[in-house]
mmCIF file of C-alpha atoms in Angstrom:
data_model
loop_
_atom_site.group_PDB
_atom_site.id
_atom_site.type_symbol
_atom_site.label_atom_id
_atom_site.label_comp_id
_atom_site.label_asym_id
_atom_site.label_seq_id
_atom_site.Cartn_x
_atom_site.Cartn_y
_atom_site.Cartn_z
ATOM 1 C CA GLN A 1 0.000 0.000 0.000
ATOM 2 C CA VAL A 2 1.233 3.461 -0.895
ATOM 3 C CA GLN A 3 1.327 6.209 1.702
ATOM 4 C CA LEU A 4 1.093 9.809 0.549
ATOM 5 C CA VAL A 5 2.075 13.001 2.350
ATOM 6 C CA GLU A 6 1.387 16.435 0.871
ATOM 7 C CA SER A 7 3.237 19.638 1.684
ATOM 8 C CA GLY A 8 3.702 23.137 0.339
ATOM 9 C CA GLY A 9 0.325 24.692 0.994
ATOM 10 C CA GLY A 10 -0.090 28.148 2.455
ATOM 11 C CA LEU A 11 -1.483 31.629 2.035
ATOM 12 C CA VAL A 12 -0.751 33.506 -1.176
ATOM 13 C CA GLN A 13 -2.118 36.602 -2.856
ATOM 14 C CA ALA A 14 -4.056 36.382 -6.080
ATOM 15 C CA GLY A 15 -1.688 36.161 -9.020
ATOM 16 C CA GLY A 16 0.939 34.427 -6.931
ATOM 17 C CA SER A 17 2.428 30.953 -7.140
ATOM 18 C CA LEU A 18 2.834 27.879 -4.974
ATOM 19 C CA ARG A 19 4.360 24.467 -5.479
ATOM 20 C CA LEU A 20 2.792 21.504 -3.758
ATOM 21 C CA SER A 21 4.699 18.297 -3.183
ATOM 22 C CA CYS A 22 3.465 14.764 -2.581
ATOM 23 C CA ALA A 23 5.873 12.250 -1.107
ATOM 24 C CA ALA A 24 4.967 8.653 -1.850
ATOM 25 C CA SER A 25 6.275 5.767 0.220
ATOM 26 C CA GLY A 26 5.820 2.087 -0.444
ATOM 27 C CA ARG A 27 5.976 0.221 -3.721
ATOM 28 C CA ILE A 28 5.228 2.393 -6.752
ATOM 29 C CA PHE A 29 4.494 0.366 -9.846
ATOM 30 C CA SER A 30 5.042 1.766 -13.315
ATOM 31 C CA THR A 31 1.328 1.538 -14.118
ATOM 32 C CA TYR A 32 0.308 3.818 -11.282
ATOM 33 C CA ILE A 33 -1.445 7.127 -11.837
ATOM 34 C CA MET A 34 -0.802 10.016 -9.462
ATOM 35 C CA GLY A 35 -3.491 12.630 -9.141
ATOM 36 C CA TRP A 36 -4.210 15.926 -7.442
ATOM 37 C CA PHE A 37 -7.699 16.792 -6.271
ATOM 38 C CA ARG A 38 -9.030 19.706 -4.281
ATOM 39 C CA GLN A 39 -11.995 20.354 -2.042
ATOM 40 C CA ALA A 40 -13.274 23.792 -1.170
ATOM 41 C CA PRO A 41 -15.522 24.353 1.869
ATOM 42 C CA GLY A 42 -19.033 23.139 1.160
ATOM 43 C CA LYS A 43 -18.091 21.680 -2.201
ATOM 44 C CA GLU A 44 -17.347 18.240 -3.526
ATOM 45 C CA ARG A 45 -13.836 17.019 -4.104
ATOM 46 C CA GLU A 46 -12.819 17.807 -7.679
ATOM 47 C CA PHE A 47 -10.134 16.660 -10.068
ATOM 48 C CA VAL A 48 -7.213 19.006 -10.699
ATOM 49 C CA ALA A 49 -4.522 17.062 -12.552
ATOM 50 C CA ALA A 50 -3.050 13.603 -12.993
ATOM 51 C CA ILE A 51 0.117 12.059 -14.362
ATOM 52 C CA LYS A 52 1.091 8.564 -15.436
ATOM 53 C CA TRP A 53 4.058 7.424 -13.409
ATOM 54 C CA ILE A 54 5.943 5.778 -16.257
ATOM 55 C CA THR A 55 5.084 7.890 -19.313
ATOM 56 C CA SER A 56 4.450 11.309 -17.750
ATOM 57 C CA ASP A 57 1.230 11.642 -19.748
ATOM 58 C CA THR A 58 -0.857 14.285 -18.046
ATOM 59 C CA ARG A 59 -4.426 15.508 -17.841
ATOM 60 C CA TYR A 60 -5.775 18.726 -16.354
ATOM 61 C CA ALA A 61 -9.098 20.134 -15.327
ATOM 62 C CA ASP A 62 -10.188 22.933 -17.647
ATOM 63 C CA SER A 63 -10.179 25.361 -14.743
ATOM 64 C CA VAL A 64 -6.418 24.992 -14.216
ATOM 65 C CA LYS A 65 -5.110 24.394 -17.727
ATOM 66 C CA GLY A 66 -2.294 26.773 -18.572
ATOM 67 C CA ARG A 67 -1.818 27.737 -14.920
ATOM 68 C CA PHE A 68 -0.989 24.472 -13.137
ATOM 69 C CA THR A 69 1.651 21.894 -14.031
ATOM 70 C CA ILE A 70 1.905 18.381 -12.628
ATOM 71 C CA SER A 71 5.236 16.585 -12.690
ATOM 72 C CA ARG A 72 6.984 13.729 -10.937
ATOM 73 C CA ASP A 73 10.448 12.701 -9.851
ATOM 74 C CA ASN A 74 10.617 8.925 -10.118
ATOM 75 C CA ALA A 75 13.931 8.660 -8.306
ATOM 76 C CA LYS A 76 12.604 10.512 -5.257
ATOM 77 C CA ASN A 77 9.011 9.219 -5.412
ATOM 78 C CA LEU A 78 7.730 12.778 -5.478
ATOM 79 C CA VAL A 79 4.851 14.345 -7.374
ATOM 80 C CA TYR A 80 4.594 18.105 -7.731
ATOM 81 C CA LEU A 81 1.831 20.524 -8.557
ATOM 82 C CA GLU A 82 3.184 23.871 -9.701
ATOM 83 C CA MET A 83 0.443 26.482 -9.412
ATOM 84 C CA LYS A 84 0.750 29.900 -11.037
ATOM 85 C CA SER A 85 -1.592 32.850 -11.539
ATOM 86 C CA LEU A 86 -3.559 31.704 -8.535
ATOM 87 C CA LYS A 87 -7.115 32.925 -8.083
ATOM 88 C CA PRO A 88 -9.273 33.136 -4.955
ATOM 89 C CA GLU A 89 -11.397 30.326 -6.380
ATOM 90 C CA ASP A 90 -8.348 28.041 -6.178
ATOM 91 C CA THR A 91 -8.670 28.152 -2.390
ATOM 92 C CA ALA A 92 -9.165 24.592 -1.155
ATOM 93 C CA VAL A 93 -7.585 21.641 0.558
ATOM 94 C CA TYR A 94 -5.428 19.910 -2.029
ATOM 95 C CA TYR A 95 -5.086 16.132 -1.907
ATOM 96 C CA CYS A 96 -2.652 13.783 -3.568
ATOM 97 C CA ALA A 97 -4.006 10.403 -4.626
ATOM 98 C CA VAL A 98 -2.871 7.248 -6.387
ATOM 99 C CA ASN A 99 -4.673 4.688 -8.474
ATOM 100 C CA SER A 100 -3.352 1.325 -9.537
ATOM 101 C CA ALA A 101 -5.690 0.860 -12.466
ATOM 102 C CA GLY A 102 -3.310 2.288 -15.031
ATOM 103 C CA MET A 103 -5.853 4.753 -16.398
ATOM 104 C CA ILE A 104 -6.319 8.415 -15.626
ATOM 105 C CA PHE A 105 -9.633 8.908 -13.860
ATOM 106 C CA THR A 106 -11.072 12.309 -13.065
ATOM 107 C CA THR A 107 -13.362 11.141 -10.283
ATOM 108 C CA PRO A 108 -12.225 10.524 -6.701
ATOM 109 C CA ARG A 109 -13.637 7.005 -6.621
ATOM 110 C CA GLY A 110 -11.055 5.979 -9.196
ATOM 111 C CA TYR A 111 -8.250 6.405 -6.671
ATOM 112 C CA ASP A 112 -7.141 3.912 -4.033
ATOM 113 C CA ASN A 113 -5.071 5.889 -1.546
ATOM 114 C CA TRP A 114 -5.100 9.484 -0.403
ATOM 115 C CA GLY A 115 -2.907 11.857 1.509
ATOM 116 C CA GLN A 116 -4.123 13.975 4.394
ATOM 117 C CA GLY A 117 -4.300 17.161 2.314
ATOM 118 C CA THR A 118 -2.615 20.551 2.403
ATOM 119 C CA HIS A 119 -4.440 23.864 2.658
ATOM 120 C CA VAL A 120 -4.119 26.504 -0.037
ATOM 121 C CA THR A 121 -5.642 29.930 0.551
ATOM 122 C CA VAL A 122 -5.577 32.595 -2.142
ATOM 123 C CA SER A 123 -6.460 36.085 -0.965
ATOM 124 C CA SER A 124 -7.922 38.703 -3.279
#
């Protein structure tokens, strides 16, 4: 089983940038998909971005395309989410997740393990 720990959240002004990190421990198989989701207060958890561990193929939610970049460091078992041009509506708890199915899913139920989340607050 893979354990995930997110870090890098914080308070930033609109237009600013943050980089989130997700440290994965345990056995990471080449077929795994790493994803980032977020959940704002009173809202459902929503897909942000995902990356295939072996090929680096990526997918993004329309709301973050062109502003966020997902990447991974296989040697360090780290996944990053680089966030630029942040908006107040990006405020949420951001979660890292992994699925072993080998396909990129954009719904939370497609993912097997989750981190504890890291808070991102964007002030206007």
